[in-house]
Amino acid sequence: MMLCVPAMLMRGGTSKGLYLTRDAVDATKVPLELLLPALLGSPDPRQIDGIGGAQTTTSKVAIIEPSAAPGTDVDYLFAQVDIATDTVDWTPTCGNLLTGVGPFAIERGMVPVTGDVTEVRVHLVNTGADVILTVQTPGGVVRYDGQTAVDGVPGGAAPVGVTFTGFTGGTTGSLFPTGSPRDVIDGLEVSCVDAGVAAVLMRAADLGVAGLESPAELDSDQALLERIEFLRCQAGKLMGMGDVAGRVVPKVMLLSPSEHATIRSRYFVPTSCHPAHAVSGAVCLGSALALPGTVARDIVPHPRSPATTRWSTPVE
């Protein structure tokens, strides 16, 4: 069966994904759990029969439609398509692909340009958060070129401002799903935080690593990956998420001091290290830094204001 599906392939932050309108996918009359893996080329480690990039950061889909909710322009539904299987995980959102939602909505005529800068109000269907995106639209068109750089990807592009509201408890219903900013799992102190994304925060030193290792170095340490996955699965139960084996949330962050920024984070997605860092994960980490009692505060007892806090990513 041959299908024609209008789409855009765009980089958002440190991810790349397929952007589709809800009307376009509904018109195929194919269930999303079948359509999306086929479009990206799963299951196959190379995704050779599709447009996926054979990495978790490039096996993503954003589905956009006009929103019926007051004060919101568009709804954004995120899908993480597994590479090795034909499964689709709807649990998390993606803050990186989110940055492409505004330009896509403007290009598809869902949001009118309002000047040299256009605000796009987005509802994140997966987690319930609301976001305001500030898109550069000089001369009435979306600007894509620019000098704004993001660690983990080459070159620069036009900036997209992102303001989150109502981002806590999107997966579990609570900022601290366990009822505490700190828990002990198998002798290790962790913080389970649901803000932007549900995640388990750990001190890298407690796992025997410095935290400045490259993603490739961390991914080659099988004992470390197995330990992280065990702790993640135990944390998932404490967070009320049940058995999270095979699911992409909660994520994991290994935290350590940084010579170049406020704090260093290595972000796991969840069974391999992210080549950069998820925006939703940065929201979670920033929230943890602002709250007393978390393991993040052990590393930075007196963080600076949110406007000046910076995170080190795996490219340093």
Coordinates of C-alpha atoms in Angstrom, one line a residue:
M1 CA 0.0 0.0 0.0
M2 CA 1.3 3.4 -1.0
L3 CA 0.6 6.5 1.1
C4 CA 1.3 10.2 0.6
V5 CA 1.7 12.1 3.9
P6 CA 2.6 15.8 3.8
A7 CA 5.4 16.4 6.3
M8 CA 8.3 18.5 7.3
L9 CA 11.7 17.2 8.6
M10 CA 13.3 19.7 10.9
R11 CA 15.9 19.9 13.6
G12 CA 14.6 21.2 16.9
G13 CA 17.4 21.9 19.5
T14 CA 19.6 18.7 19.6
S15 CA 16.9 16.5 18.0
K16 CA 15.5 16.0 14.6
G17 CA 12.0 14.8 13.9
L18 CA 9.1 14.4 11.5
Y19 CA 6.5 17.1 11.9
L20 CA 3.0 16.2 10.8
T21 CA -0.5 17.8 11.0
R22 CA -3.2 15.8 12.7
D23 CA -5.4 16.2 9.6
A24 CA -2.6 14.6 7.5
V25 CA -2.2 11.5 9.7
D26 CA -5.9 11.1 10.1
A27 CA -6.4 11.1 6.4
T28 CA -4.2 8.0 6.0
K29 CA -6.7 6.0 8.1
V30 CA -3.7 4.0 9.4
P31 CA -3.3 3.7 13.2
L32 CA -0.5 5.8 14.4
E33 CA 1.2 2.8 16.1
L34 CA 1.6 1.4 12.6
L35 CA 2.1 4.5 10.5
L36 CA 4.8 6.2 12.5
P37 CA 7.3 3.3 12.7
A38 CA 6.8 2.7 9.0
L39 CA 7.6 6.4 8.2
L40 CA 10.7 6.3 10.3
G41 CA 11.8 2.9 9.2
S42 CA 11.4 0.9 12.5
P43 CA 12.1 -1.8 13.4
D44 CA 15.6 -1.7 11.9
P45 CA 18.9 -0.5 13.6
R46 CA 19.6 1.7 10.5
Q47 CA 16.0 2.7 9.9
I48 CA 17.0 2.2 6.2
D49 CA 13.4 2.1 4.9
G50 CA 12.4 5.3 6.5
I51 CA 13.6 8.8 7.4
G52 CA 14.7 8.0 11.0
G53 CA 18.3 8.6 11.8
A54 CA 19.0 5.4 13.8
Q55 CA 19.4 7.3 17.1
T56 CA 16.8 8.1 19.8
T57 CA 17.3 11.8 19.1
T58 CA 16.3 11.4 15.4
S59 CA 13.5 8.8 15.8
K60 CA 10.9 11.3 16.9
V61 CA 7.6 12.6 15.6
A62 CA 5.6 15.8 16.4
I63 CA 1.9 15.9 15.5
I64 CA 0.4 19.4 15.5
E65 CA -3.2 20.6 15.3
P66 CA -5.1 23.8 16.1
S67 CA -6.1 23.9 19.7
A68 CA -9.6 24.3 20.9
A69 CA -8.4 25.4 24.4
P70 CA -8.7 29.1 25.3
G71 CA -5.4 30.9 25.3
T72 CA -3.7 28.2 23.2
D73 CA -2.9 28.2 19.5
V74 CA -1.9 24.6 18.8
D75 CA -1.7 21.2 20.5
Y76 CA 1.6 19.3 20.2
L77 CA 1.6 15.5 20.6
F78 CA 5.0 13.9 20.8
A79 CA 5.8 10.3 19.8
Q80 CA 9.1 8.5 20.5
V81 CA 9.4 5.7 18.0
D82 CA 11.6 2.8 19.1
I83 CA 14.4 1.9 16.6
A84 CA 14.7 -1.8 17.3
T85 CA 11.0 -2.5 17.6
D86 CA 7.8 -1.1 16.1
T87 CA 6.6 0.4 19.4
V88 CA 5.7 4.0 20.0
D89 CA 6.0 5.6 23.4
W90 CA 3.5 8.5 24.1
T91 CA 4.5 9.0 27.7
P92 CA 7.2 11.8 27.5
T93 CA 7.3 15.0 25.6
C94 CA 10.3 16.4 23.8
G95 CA 11.5 19.9 24.6
N96 CA 13.9 20.0 21.7
L97 CA 11.3 19.1 19.0
L98 CA 9.0 21.6 20.8
T99 CA 11.2 24.5 19.4
G100 CA 10.2 23.5 15.9
V101 CA 6.5 23.5 16.7
G102 CA 6.2 27.3 16.4
P103 CA 7.8 27.5 12.9
F104 CA 5.8 24.5 11.7
A105 CA 2.5 26.0 12.9
I106 CA 3.3 29.2 11.2
E107 CA 4.3 27.5 7.9
R108 CA 1.1 25.5 7.9
G109 CA -1.1 28.5 8.5
M110 CA -2.2 27.6 12.0
V111 CA -0.8 30.8 13.5
P112 CA -0.6 34.2 11.8
V113 CA 2.6 36.2 11.8
T114 CA 2.2 39.2 14.0
G115 CA 5.4 41.1 13.2
D116 CA 9.1 40.6 13.3
V117 CA 8.5 38.3 16.3
T118 CA 5.5 35.9 16.6
E119 CA 4.4 34.2 19.8
V120 CA 3.0 30.7 19.4
R121 CA 1.1 29.3 22.4
V122 CA 1.5 25.6 22.6
H123 CA -0.3 22.9 24.7
L124 CA 1.9 19.8 25.3
V125 CA -0.6 17.0 25.0
N126 CA 1.7 14.3 26.5
T127 CA 2.3 16.1 29.8
G128 CA -0.3 18.9 30.1
A129 CA 2.2 21.7 30.2
D130 CA 1.7 25.0 28.3
V131 CA 4.5 26.8 26.5
I132 CA 4.9 30.1 24.8
L133 CA 7.4 30.0 21.8
T134 CA 8.9 33.2 20.5
V135 CA 9.7 32.8 16.8
Q136 CA 11.7 35.2 14.6
T137 CA 9.5 36.3 11.7
P138 CA 11.1 39.3 10.1
G139 CA 9.3 40.4 6.9
G140 CA 6.4 38.1 7.7
V141 CA 8.3 34.8 7.2
V142 CA 10.0 32.4 9.6
R143 CA 13.7 33.0 9.9
Y144 CA 15.8 29.9 10.2
D145 CA 19.4 31.1 9.8
G146 CA 21.2 32.7 12.7
Q147 CA 24.2 32.6 15.0
T148 CA 22.5 31.0 18.1
A149 CA 24.5 27.8 18.9
V150 CA 23.4 24.8 20.9
D151 CA 25.9 22.4 22.5
G152 CA 25.8 19.1 20.7
V153 CA 24.9 20.2 17.2
P154 CA 27.0 22.0 14.6
G155 CA 26.5 25.5 13.4
G156 CA 23.9 28.1 14.4
A157 CA 20.3 29.0 13.7
A158 CA 17.7 31.6 14.6
P159 CA 16.8 31.5 18.3
V160 CA 13.4 30.3 19.6
G161 CA 12.4 31.5 23.0
V162 CA 10.7 29.0 25.2
T163 CA 8.6 29.8 28.3
F164 CA 7.1 26.9 30.2
T165 CA 4.1 27.2 32.5
G166 CA 2.3 24.4 34.4
F167 CA 5.0 21.9 33.7
T168 CA 5.1 20.0 37.0
G169 CA 3.6 16.6 37.6
G170 CA 2.8 16.0 33.9
T171 CA 3.5 12.2 34.2
T172 CA 2.9 11.4 37.8
G173 CA 0.7 14.2 39.0
S174 CA 3.3 15.5 41.5
L175 CA 6.5 17.5 41.5
F176 CA 8.0 14.9 43.9
P177 CA 6.2 11.7 43.0
T178 CA 7.6 9.8 46.0
G179 CA 6.5 12.5 48.4
S180 CA 10.1 13.5 49.2
P181 CA 12.9 15.5 47.5
R182 CA 15.3 12.6 48.3
D183 CA 15.1 8.8 48.5
V184 CA 17.5 6.0 49.0
I185 CA 17.4 3.1 46.5
D186 CA 19.7 0.2 47.0
G187 CA 22.0 2.4 49.2
L188 CA 22.1 5.2 46.7
E189 CA 20.6 8.7 47.2
V190 CA 18.4 9.9 44.4
S191 CA 15.9 12.6 43.7
C192 CA 12.8 11.7 41.7
V193 CA 11.4 14.9 40.1
D194 CA 8.6 15.4 37.6
A195 CA 9.0 18.8 36.1
G196 CA 9.1 19.0 32.3
V197 CA 9.9 15.3 32.3
A198 CA 9.8 12.7 35.0
A199 CA 13.4 11.9 35.9
V200 CA 15.7 10.3 38.5
L201 CA 18.7 12.5 39.5
M202 CA 21.8 10.9 40.9
R203 CA 25.3 12.0 41.8
A204 CA 27.8 10.7 39.2
A205 CA 30.4 10.1 41.9
D206 CA 28.1 7.7 43.7
L207 CA 28.1 5.5 40.6
G208 CA 31.9 5.5 40.3
V209 CA 32.2 8.0 37.4
A210 CA 33.3 11.6 37.2
G211 CA 30.4 12.8 35.0
L212 CA 32.7 14.4 32.4
E213 CA 33.0 11.2 30.4
S214 CA 31.8 11.3 26.8
P215 CA 28.5 9.6 25.9
A216 CA 30.5 6.9 24.0
E217 CA 32.6 6.2 27.1
L218 CA 29.5 6.0 29.4
D219 CA 27.7 3.8 26.8
S220 CA 30.7 1.4 26.7
D221 CA 30.4 0.7 30.5
Q222 CA 27.9 -2.1 30.5
A223 CA 28.1 -2.5 34.3
L224 CA 27.2 1.2 34.7
L225 CA 24.3 1.0 32.3
E226 CA 22.9 -2.1 34.1
R227 CA 23.2 -0.3 37.4
I228 CA 21.5 2.8 36.1
E229 CA 18.7 0.7 34.6
F230 CA 18.1 -1.2 37.9
L231 CA 18.0 2.0 39.9
R232 CA 15.6 3.6 37.3
C233 CA 13.2 0.7 37.4
Q234 CA 13.1 0.8 41.2
A235 CA 12.6 4.5 41.1
G236 CA 9.7 4.0 38.6
K237 CA 7.9 1.9 41.1
L238 CA 8.5 4.4 43.9
M239 CA 7.1 7.1 41.6
G240 CA 3.9 5.2 41.1
M241 CA 4.7 4.4 37.4
G242 CA 4.8 0.7 37.8
D243 CA 7.1 -1.4 35.7
V244 CA 9.0 1.1 33.5
A245 CA 11.3 -1.5 31.8
G246 CA 11.1 -0.8 28.1
R247 CA 9.7 2.7 28.6
V248 CA 11.6 5.9 28.0
V249 CA 10.5 7.5 31.3
P250 CA 11.6 8.2 33.9
K251 CA 14.9 9.6 32.4
V252 CA 18.1 9.5 34.4
M253 CA 20.6 12.4 35.0
L254 CA 24.1 11.9 36.4
L255 CA 25.1 15.1 38.1
S256 CA 28.6 16.5 38.9
P257 CA 30.4 19.8 39.5
S258 CA 31.4 21.7 36.4
E259 CA 34.3 24.1 35.9
H260 CA 32.4 25.8 33.0
A261 CA 28.8 26.2 34.3
T262 CA 26.7 25.9 37.4
I263 CA 26.3 22.1 37.1
R264 CA 27.1 19.3 34.7
S265 CA 24.5 16.7 33.7
R266 CA 24.8 13.5 31.7
Y267 CA 21.3 12.6 30.4
F268 CA 20.2 9.1 29.8
V269 CA 17.3 8.4 27.4
P270 CA 17.1 6.1 29.3
T271 CA 19.5 3.2 28.4
S272 CA 22.1 5.3 26.6
C273 CA 23.6 8.7 27.1
H274 CA 22.0 11.6 25.2
P275 CA 24.6 13.2 22.8
A276 CA 23.6 16.6 24.3
H277 CA 20.8 17.2 26.7
A278 CA 17.0 17.4 26.5
V279 CA 15.3 20.7 27.0
S280 CA 12.7 19.0 29.2
G281 CA 15.5 17.5 31.2
A282 CA 17.0 20.9 31.7
V283 CA 13.7 22.2 33.0
C284 CA 13.6 19.3 35.5
L285 CA 17.2 19.9 36.6
G286 CA 16.6 23.6 37.0
S287 CA 13.6 22.9 39.1
A288 CA 15.7 20.5 41.3
L289 CA 18.4 23.1 41.7
A290 CA 15.8 25.6 42.9
L291 CA 14.4 23.2 45.6
P292 CA 16.1 22.4 48.9
G293 CA 16.7 18.8 49.8
T294 CA 17.5 17.4 46.3
V295 CA 20.7 15.7 45.3
A296 CA 21.3 18.6 42.9
R297 CA 21.6 21.0 45.8
D298 CA 24.4 18.8 47.3
I299 CA 26.4 19.8 44.2
V300 CA 25.3 23.4 44.1
P301 CA 24.1 24.4 47.6
H302 CA 23.5 28.0 46.6
P303 CA 22.5 28.2 42.9
R304 CA 22.4 31.5 41.1
S305 CA 19.1 32.8 39.8
P306 CA 17.4 30.8 37.0
A307 CA 18.3 33.5 34.5
T308 CA 22.0 32.9 35.0
T309 CA 22.1 29.2 35.7
R310 CA 23.9 27.2 32.9
W311 CA 24.2 23.4 32.4
S312 CA 27.3 21.6 31.0
T313 CA 26.5 19.1 28.3
P314 CA 28.5 16.2 26.9
V315 CA 30.4 18.3 24.3
E316 CA 32.5 20.2 26.9

